[in-house]
């Protein structure tokens, strides 16, 4: 799974700590997702997508073989 | 400021080293060497822990913005983790020192010093943990109340952590569980070899290690078999 989190964060001007507060998670969780070391739950994925006004599948991108 | 801190730390370490050397000069037996060496190690670990606590506190009360805020948080996290390692190591070494001074029937001064160091280490590793004070100040983590090993505490603690943190905890615990199993088996083999080659039998230790191995694995299997 690829994530556009870093790019979207830069677009909106959020640092990891600010995004973490908005998504009600820890900064460590945001960092893990950005480094693609952790796949978030549906709840967190939807929260993050809403913060950026994006669809979940536009923030977290799966390759065909993964689905 | 960093240079000054390093200078002060160097001075403290140098003083303790020189002080320990003066003691070692009079320490004729290997028991005294071991006891004073342990004492010096505990003091160094405690000083290092206090330094980590103070620097975590300083990071917490300094305002950062942008990427610096993330970097400061990462530093706080690492320093807090190093604090836990350092203070817990001080606790374990001070417990070993206390056991050693009691078994070897060493001077009352050393026994009392060991007891004081156990208490200080215990206070530092539980009551002063910067993670609870500065990293997760806004979270509702369960109060330790001296029963951090209970199931209820573990459930509450994991409930307070978020999903990313739980993933990190799971990875760390699983790896440490496997490492602990391997190390305990090695310890059992070493204790058996020692008992065969040397006079004081380590049979009690071998049995205790076996009991710990069974209890640890039983707890793990009971946790996963009913899911």
PDB file of N, CA, C and O in Angstrom, chain A residues 9 14-18 21 24-29 31-32 37-41 43-44, chain B residues 64-71 73-75 77 135-136 139 162-165 167-168 171:
ATOM      1  N   UNK A   9       0.034  16.350   3.436  1.00  0.00           N
ATOM      2  CA  UNK A   9       0.411  17.160   4.595  1.00  0.00           C
ATOM      3  C   UNK A   9       1.120  18.428   4.154  1.00  0.00           C
ATOM      4  O   UNK A   9       0.846  19.515   4.650  1.00  0.00           O
ATOM      5  N   UNK A  14       0.434  21.032   7.212  1.00  0.00           N
ATOM      6  CA  UNK A  14       0.393  20.419   8.551  1.00  0.00           C
ATOM      7  C   UNK A  14       1.702  19.702   8.826  1.00  0.00           C
ATOM      8  O   UNK A  14       2.266  19.083   7.918  1.00  0.00           O
ATOM      9  N   UNK A  15       2.155  19.759  10.077  1.00  0.00           N
ATOM     10  CA  UNK A  15       3.229  18.834  10.453  1.00  0.00           C
ATOM     11  C   UNK A  15       2.567  17.563  11.008  1.00  0.00           C
ATOM     12  O   UNK A  15       1.344  17.494  11.141  1.00  0.00           O
ATOM     13  N   UNK A  16       3.391  16.559  11.314  1.00  0.00           N
ATOM     14  CA  UNK A  16       2.829  15.269  11.776  1.00  0.00           C
ATOM     15  C   UNK A  16       2.036  15.438  13.072  1.00  0.00           C
ATOM     16  O   UNK A  16       0.978  14.822  13.239  1.00  0.00           O
ATOM     17  N   UNK A  17       2.549  16.274  13.963  1.00  0.00           N
ATOM     18  CA  UNK A  17       1.891  16.467  15.269  1.00  0.00           C
ATOM     19  C   UNK A  17       0.495  17.070  15.077  1.00  0.00           C
ATOM     20  O   UNK A  17      -0.474  16.634  15.725  1.00  0.00           O
ATOM     21  N   UNK A  18       0.400  18.061  14.191  1.00  0.00           N
ATOM     22  CA  UNK A  18      -0.906  18.709  13.949  1.00  0.00           C
ATOM     23  C   UNK A  18      -1.887  17.737  13.307  1.00  0.00           C
ATOM     24  O   UNK A  18      -3.058  17.656  13.703  1.00  0.00           O
ATOM     25  N   UNK A  21      -3.173  15.271  15.843  1.00  0.00           N
ATOM     26  CA  UNK A  21      -4.215  15.832  16.720  1.00  0.00           C
ATOM     27  C   UNK A  21      -5.565  15.824  16.008  1.00  0.00           C
ATOM     28  O   UNK A  21      -6.597  15.475  16.589  1.00  0.00           O
ATOM     29  N   UNK A  24      -6.912  12.363  15.735  1.00  0.00           N
ATOM     30  CA  UNK A  24      -7.058  11.758  17.075  1.00  0.00           C
ATOM     31  C   UNK A  24      -6.219  10.490  17.230  1.00  0.00           C
ATOM     32  O   UNK A  24      -6.692   9.458  17.723  1.00  0.00           O
ATOM     33  N   UNK A  25      -4.999  10.577  16.737  1.00  0.00           N
ATOM     34  CA  UNK A  25      -4.039   9.484  16.935  1.00  0.00           C
ATOM     35  C   UNK A  25      -2.717  10.091  17.418  1.00  0.00           C
ATOM     36  O   UNK A  25      -2.597  11.306  17.512  1.00  0.00           O
ATOM     37  N   UNK A  26      -1.743   9.227  17.673  1.00  0.00           N
ATOM     38  CA  UNK A  26      -0.437   9.745  18.101  1.00  0.00           C
ATOM     39  C   UNK A  26       0.403  10.113  16.872  1.00  0.00           C
ATOM     40  O   UNK A  26       0.136   9.632  15.767  1.00  0.00           O
ATOM     41  N   UNK A  27       1.431  10.951  17.105  1.00  0.00           N
ATOM     42  CA  UNK A  27       2.317  11.311  15.992  1.00  0.00           C
ATOM     43  C   UNK A  27       3.043  10.075  15.472  1.00  0.00           C
ATOM     44  O   UNK A  27       3.324   9.959  14.288  1.00  0.00           O
ATOM     45  N   UNK A  28       3.319   9.133  16.394  1.00  0.00           N
ATOM     46  CA  UNK A  28       4.001   7.899  15.994  1.00  0.00           C
ATOM     47  C   UNK A  28       3.180   7.126  14.958  1.00  0.00           C
ATOM     48  O   UNK A  28       3.732   6.569  14.014  1.00  0.00           O
ATOM     49  N   UNK A  29       1.863   7.118  15.123  1.00  0.00           N
ATOM     50  CA  UNK A  29       0.998   6.409  14.182  1.00  0.00           C
ATOM     51  C   UNK A  29       1.060   7.063  12.806  1.00  0.00           C
ATOM     52  O   UNK A  29       1.169   6.376  11.781  1.00  0.00           O
ATOM     53  N   UNK A  31       3.514   8.828  11.646  1.00  0.00           N
ATOM     54  CA  UNK A  31       4.858   8.557  11.127  1.00  0.00           C
ATOM     55  C   UNK A  31       4.934   7.137  10.531  1.00  0.00           C
ATOM     56  O   UNK A  31       5.511   6.933   9.472  1.00  0.00           O
ATOM     57  N   UNK A  32       4.350   6.170  11.247  1.00  0.00           N
ATOM     58  CA  UNK A  32       4.356   4.780  10.760  1.00  0.00           C
ATOM     59  C   UNK A  32       3.611   4.655   9.435  1.00  0.00           C
ATOM     60  O   UNK A  32       4.063   3.969   8.516  1.00  0.00           O
ATOM     61  N   UNK A  37       4.856   1.581   7.039  1.00  0.00           N
ATOM     62  CA  UNK A  37       5.186   0.450   7.907  1.00  0.00           C
ATOM     63  C   UNK A  37       3.943  -0.038   8.647  1.00  0.00           C
ATOM     64  O   UNK A  37       4.000  -1.014   9.378  1.00  0.00           O
ATOM     65  N   UNK A  38       2.860   0.697   8.464  1.00  0.00           N
ATOM     66  CA  UNK A  38       1.625   0.311   9.150  1.00  0.00           C
ATOM     67  C   UNK A  38       0.419   0.698   8.311  1.00  0.00           C
ATOM     68  O   UNK A  38       0.351   1.816   7.794  1.00  0.00           O
ATOM     69  N   UNK A  39      -0.515  -0.244   8.162  1.00  0.00           N
ATOM     70  CA  UNK A  39      -1.739   0.032   7.407  1.00  0.00           C
ATOM     71  C   UNK A  39      -2.835   0.420   8.403  1.00  0.00           C
ATOM     72  O   UNK A  39      -3.151  -0.376   9.292  1.00  0.00           O
ATOM     73  N   UNK A  40      -3.377   1.637   8.308  1.00  0.00           N
ATOM     74  CA  UNK A  40      -4.350   2.073   9.334  1.00  0.00           C
ATOM     75  C   UNK A  40      -5.680   1.333   9.220  1.00  0.00           C
ATOM     76  O   UNK A  40      -5.999   0.765   8.172  1.00  0.00           O
ATOM     77  N   UNK A  41      -6.452   1.386  10.303  1.00  0.00           N
ATOM     78  CA  UNK A  41      -7.794   0.799  10.280  1.00  0.00           C
ATOM     79  C   UNK A  41      -8.690   1.660   9.384  1.00  0.00           C
ATOM     80  O   UNK A  41      -8.323   2.802   9.038  1.00  0.00           O
ATOM     81  N   UNK A  43     -11.380   3.190  10.166  1.00  0.00           N
ATOM     82  CA  UNK A  43     -11.771   4.397  10.905  1.00  0.00           C
ATOM     83  C   UNK A  43     -10.727   5.510  10.750  1.00  0.00           C
ATOM     84  O   UNK A  43     -11.059   6.651  10.405  1.00  0.00           O
ATOM     85  N   UNK A  44      -9.461   5.164  11.001  1.00  0.00           N
ATOM     86  CA  UNK A  44      -8.392   6.174  10.920  1.00  0.00           C
ATOM     87  C   UNK A  44      -8.204   6.618   9.463  1.00  0.00           C
ATOM     88  O   UNK A  44      -7.991   7.816   9.196  1.00  0.00           O
TER      89      UNK A  44
ATOM     90  N   UNK B  64       7.883  24.580  19.855  1.00  0.00           N
ATOM     91  CA  UNK B  64       8.420  24.390  18.507  1.00  0.00           C
ATOM     92  C   UNK B  64       7.271  24.502  17.520  1.00  0.00           C
ATOM     93  O   UNK B  64       6.116  24.263  17.867  1.00  0.00           O
ATOM     94  N   UNK B  65       7.617  24.843  16.300  1.00  0.00           N
ATOM     95  CA  UNK B  65       6.588  24.873  15.252  1.00  0.00           C
ATOM     96  C   UNK B  65       7.101  24.112  14.029  1.00  0.00           C
ATOM     97  O   UNK B  65       8.296  23.879  13.888  1.00  0.00           O
ATOM     98  N   UNK B  66       6.146  23.753  13.157  1.00  0.00           N
ATOM     99  CA  UNK B  66       6.506  23.086  11.902  1.00  0.00           C
ATOM    100  C   UNK B  66       7.217  21.759  12.122  1.00  0.00           C
ATOM    101  O   UNK B  66       6.912  21.030  13.074  1.00  0.00           O
ATOM    102  N   UNK B  67       8.184  21.481  11.246  1.00  0.00           N
ATOM    103  CA  UNK B  67       8.895  20.203  11.313  1.00  0.00           C
ATOM    104  C   UNK B  67       9.691  20.055  12.596  1.00  0.00           C
ATOM    105  O   UNK B  67       9.942  18.943  13.056  1.00  0.00           O
ATOM    106  N   UNK B  68      10.105  21.210  13.165  1.00  0.00           N
ATOM    107  CA  UNK B  68      10.862  21.170  14.429  1.00  0.00           C
ATOM    108  C   UNK B  68      10.030  20.527  15.548  1.00  0.00           C
ATOM    109  O   UNK B  68      10.575  19.854  16.409  1.00  0.00           O
ATOM    110  N   UNK B  69       8.718  20.762  15.503  1.00  0.00           N
ATOM    111  CA  UNK B  69       7.829  20.189  16.518  1.00  0.00           C
ATOM    112  C   UNK B  69       7.854  18.656  16.439  1.00  0.00           C
ATOM    113  O   UNK B  69       7.906  17.967  17.454  1.00  0.00           O
ATOM    114  N   UNK B  70       7.833  18.149  15.183  1.00  0.00           N
ATOM    115  CA  UNK B  70       7.905  16.682  14.992  1.00  0.00           C
ATOM    116  C   UNK B  70       9.246  16.128  15.458  1.00  0.00           C
ATOM    117  O   UNK B  70       9.305  15.083  16.112  1.00  0.00           O
ATOM    118  N   UNK B  71      10.318  16.865  15.107  1.00  0.00           N
ATOM    119  CA  UNK B  71      11.660  16.411  15.510  1.00  0.00           C
ATOM    120  C   UNK B  71      11.794  16.400  17.032  1.00  0.00           C
ATOM    121  O   UNK B  71      12.370  15.474  17.603  1.00  0.00           O
ATOM    122  N   UNK B  73       9.364  16.033  19.189  1.00  0.00           N
ATOM    123  CA  UNK B  73       8.548  14.931  19.699  1.00  0.00           C
ATOM    124  C   UNK B  73       9.298  13.598  19.556  1.00  0.00           C
ATOM    125  O   UNK B  73       9.266  12.762  20.455  1.00  0.00           O
ATOM    126  N   UNK B  74       9.950  13.435  18.394  1.00  0.00           N
ATOM    127  CA  UNK B  74      10.726  12.209  18.151  1.00  0.00           C
ATOM    128  C   UNK B  74      11.865  12.089  19.170  1.00  0.00           C
ATOM    129  O   UNK B  74      12.107  11.011  19.718  1.00  0.00           O
ATOM    130  N   UNK B  75      12.539  13.223  19.432  1.00  0.00           N
ATOM    131  CA  UNK B  75      13.637  13.228  20.410  1.00  0.00           C
ATOM    132  C   UNK B  75      13.113  12.881  21.803  1.00  0.00           C
ATOM    133  O   UNK B  75      13.718  12.115  22.534  1.00  0.00           O
ATOM    134  N   UNK B  77      10.527  11.144  22.550  1.00  0.00           N
ATOM    135  CA  UNK B  77      10.156   9.723  22.550  1.00  0.00           C
ATOM    136  C   UNK B  77      11.393   8.855  22.774  1.00  0.00           C
ATOM    137  O   UNK B  77      11.379   7.930  23.583  1.00  0.00           O
ATOM    138  N   UNK B 135       5.140  12.869  27.748  1.00  0.00           N
ATOM    139  CA  UNK B 135       4.767  12.379  26.416  1.00  0.00           C
ATOM    140  C   UNK B 135       3.266  12.162  26.296  1.00  0.00           C
ATOM    141  O   UNK B 135       2.661  12.483  25.288  1.00  0.00           O
ATOM    142  N   UNK B 136       2.704  11.578  27.331  1.00  0.00           N
ATOM    143  CA  UNK B 136       1.283  11.234  27.259  1.00  0.00           C
ATOM    144  C   UNK B 136       0.509  11.937  28.371  1.00  0.00           C
ATOM    145  O   UNK B 136      -0.373  11.348  28.985  1.00  0.00           O
ATOM    146  N   UNK B 139      -3.212  11.896  28.032  1.00  0.00           N
ATOM    147  CA  UNK B 139      -3.884  10.595  27.936  1.00  0.00           C
ATOM    148  C   UNK B 139      -4.320  10.095  29.308  1.00  0.00           C
ATOM    149  O   UNK B 139      -3.713  10.437  30.313  1.00  0.00           O
ATOM    150  N   UNK B 162      -3.058   4.085  21.080  1.00  0.00           N
ATOM    151  CA  UNK B 162      -3.796   4.045  19.817  1.00  0.00           C
ATOM    152  C   UNK B 162      -3.297   2.885  18.958  1.00  0.00           C
ATOM    153  O   UNK B 162      -2.372   2.171  19.331  1.00  0.00           O
ATOM    154  N   UNK B 163      -3.928   2.695  17.787  1.00  0.00           N
ATOM    155  CA  UNK B 163      -3.648   1.472  17.028  1.00  0.00           C
ATOM    156  C   UNK B 163      -2.207   1.366  16.524  1.00  0.00           C
ATOM    157  O   UNK B 163      -1.648   0.264  16.500  1.00  0.00           O
ATOM    158  N   UNK B 164      -1.596   2.494  16.147  1.00  0.00           N
ATOM    159  CA  UNK B 164      -0.206   2.468  15.696  1.00  0.00           C
ATOM    160  C   UNK B 164       0.724   2.091  16.830  1.00  0.00           C
ATOM    161  O   UNK B 164       1.653   1.300  16.662  1.00  0.00           O
ATOM    162  N   UNK B 165       0.449   2.669  18.008  1.00  0.00           N
ATOM    163  CA  UNK B 165       1.276   2.355  19.182  1.00  0.00           C
ATOM    164  C   UNK B 165       1.110   0.887  19.572  1.00  0.00           C
ATOM    165  O   UNK B 165       2.088   0.237  19.942  1.00  0.00           O
ATOM    166  N   UNK B 167       0.532  -1.531  17.560  1.00  0.00           N
ATOM    167  CA  UNK B 167       1.298  -2.320  16.577  1.00  0.00           C
ATOM    168  C   UNK B 167       2.778  -2.347  16.965  1.00  0.00           C
ATOM    169  O   UNK B 167       3.430  -3.396  16.886  1.00  0.00           O
ATOM    170  N   UNK B 168       3.295  -1.179  17.438  1.00  0.00           N
ATOM    171  CA  UNK B 168       4.705  -1.110  17.851  1.00  0.00           C
ATOM    172  C   UNK B 168       4.925  -1.976  19.102  1.00  0.00           C
ATOM    173  O   UNK B 168       5.885  -2.740  19.186  1.00  0.00           O
ATOM    174  N   UNK B 171       4.905  -5.736  18.226  1.00  0.00           N
ATOM    175  CA  UNK B 171       6.175  -6.160  17.609  1.00  0.00           C
ATOM    176  C   UNK B 171       7.276  -6.312  18.655  1.00  0.00           C
ATOM    177  O   UNK B 171       7.982  -7.318  18.698  1.00  0.00           O
TER     178      UNK B 171
END
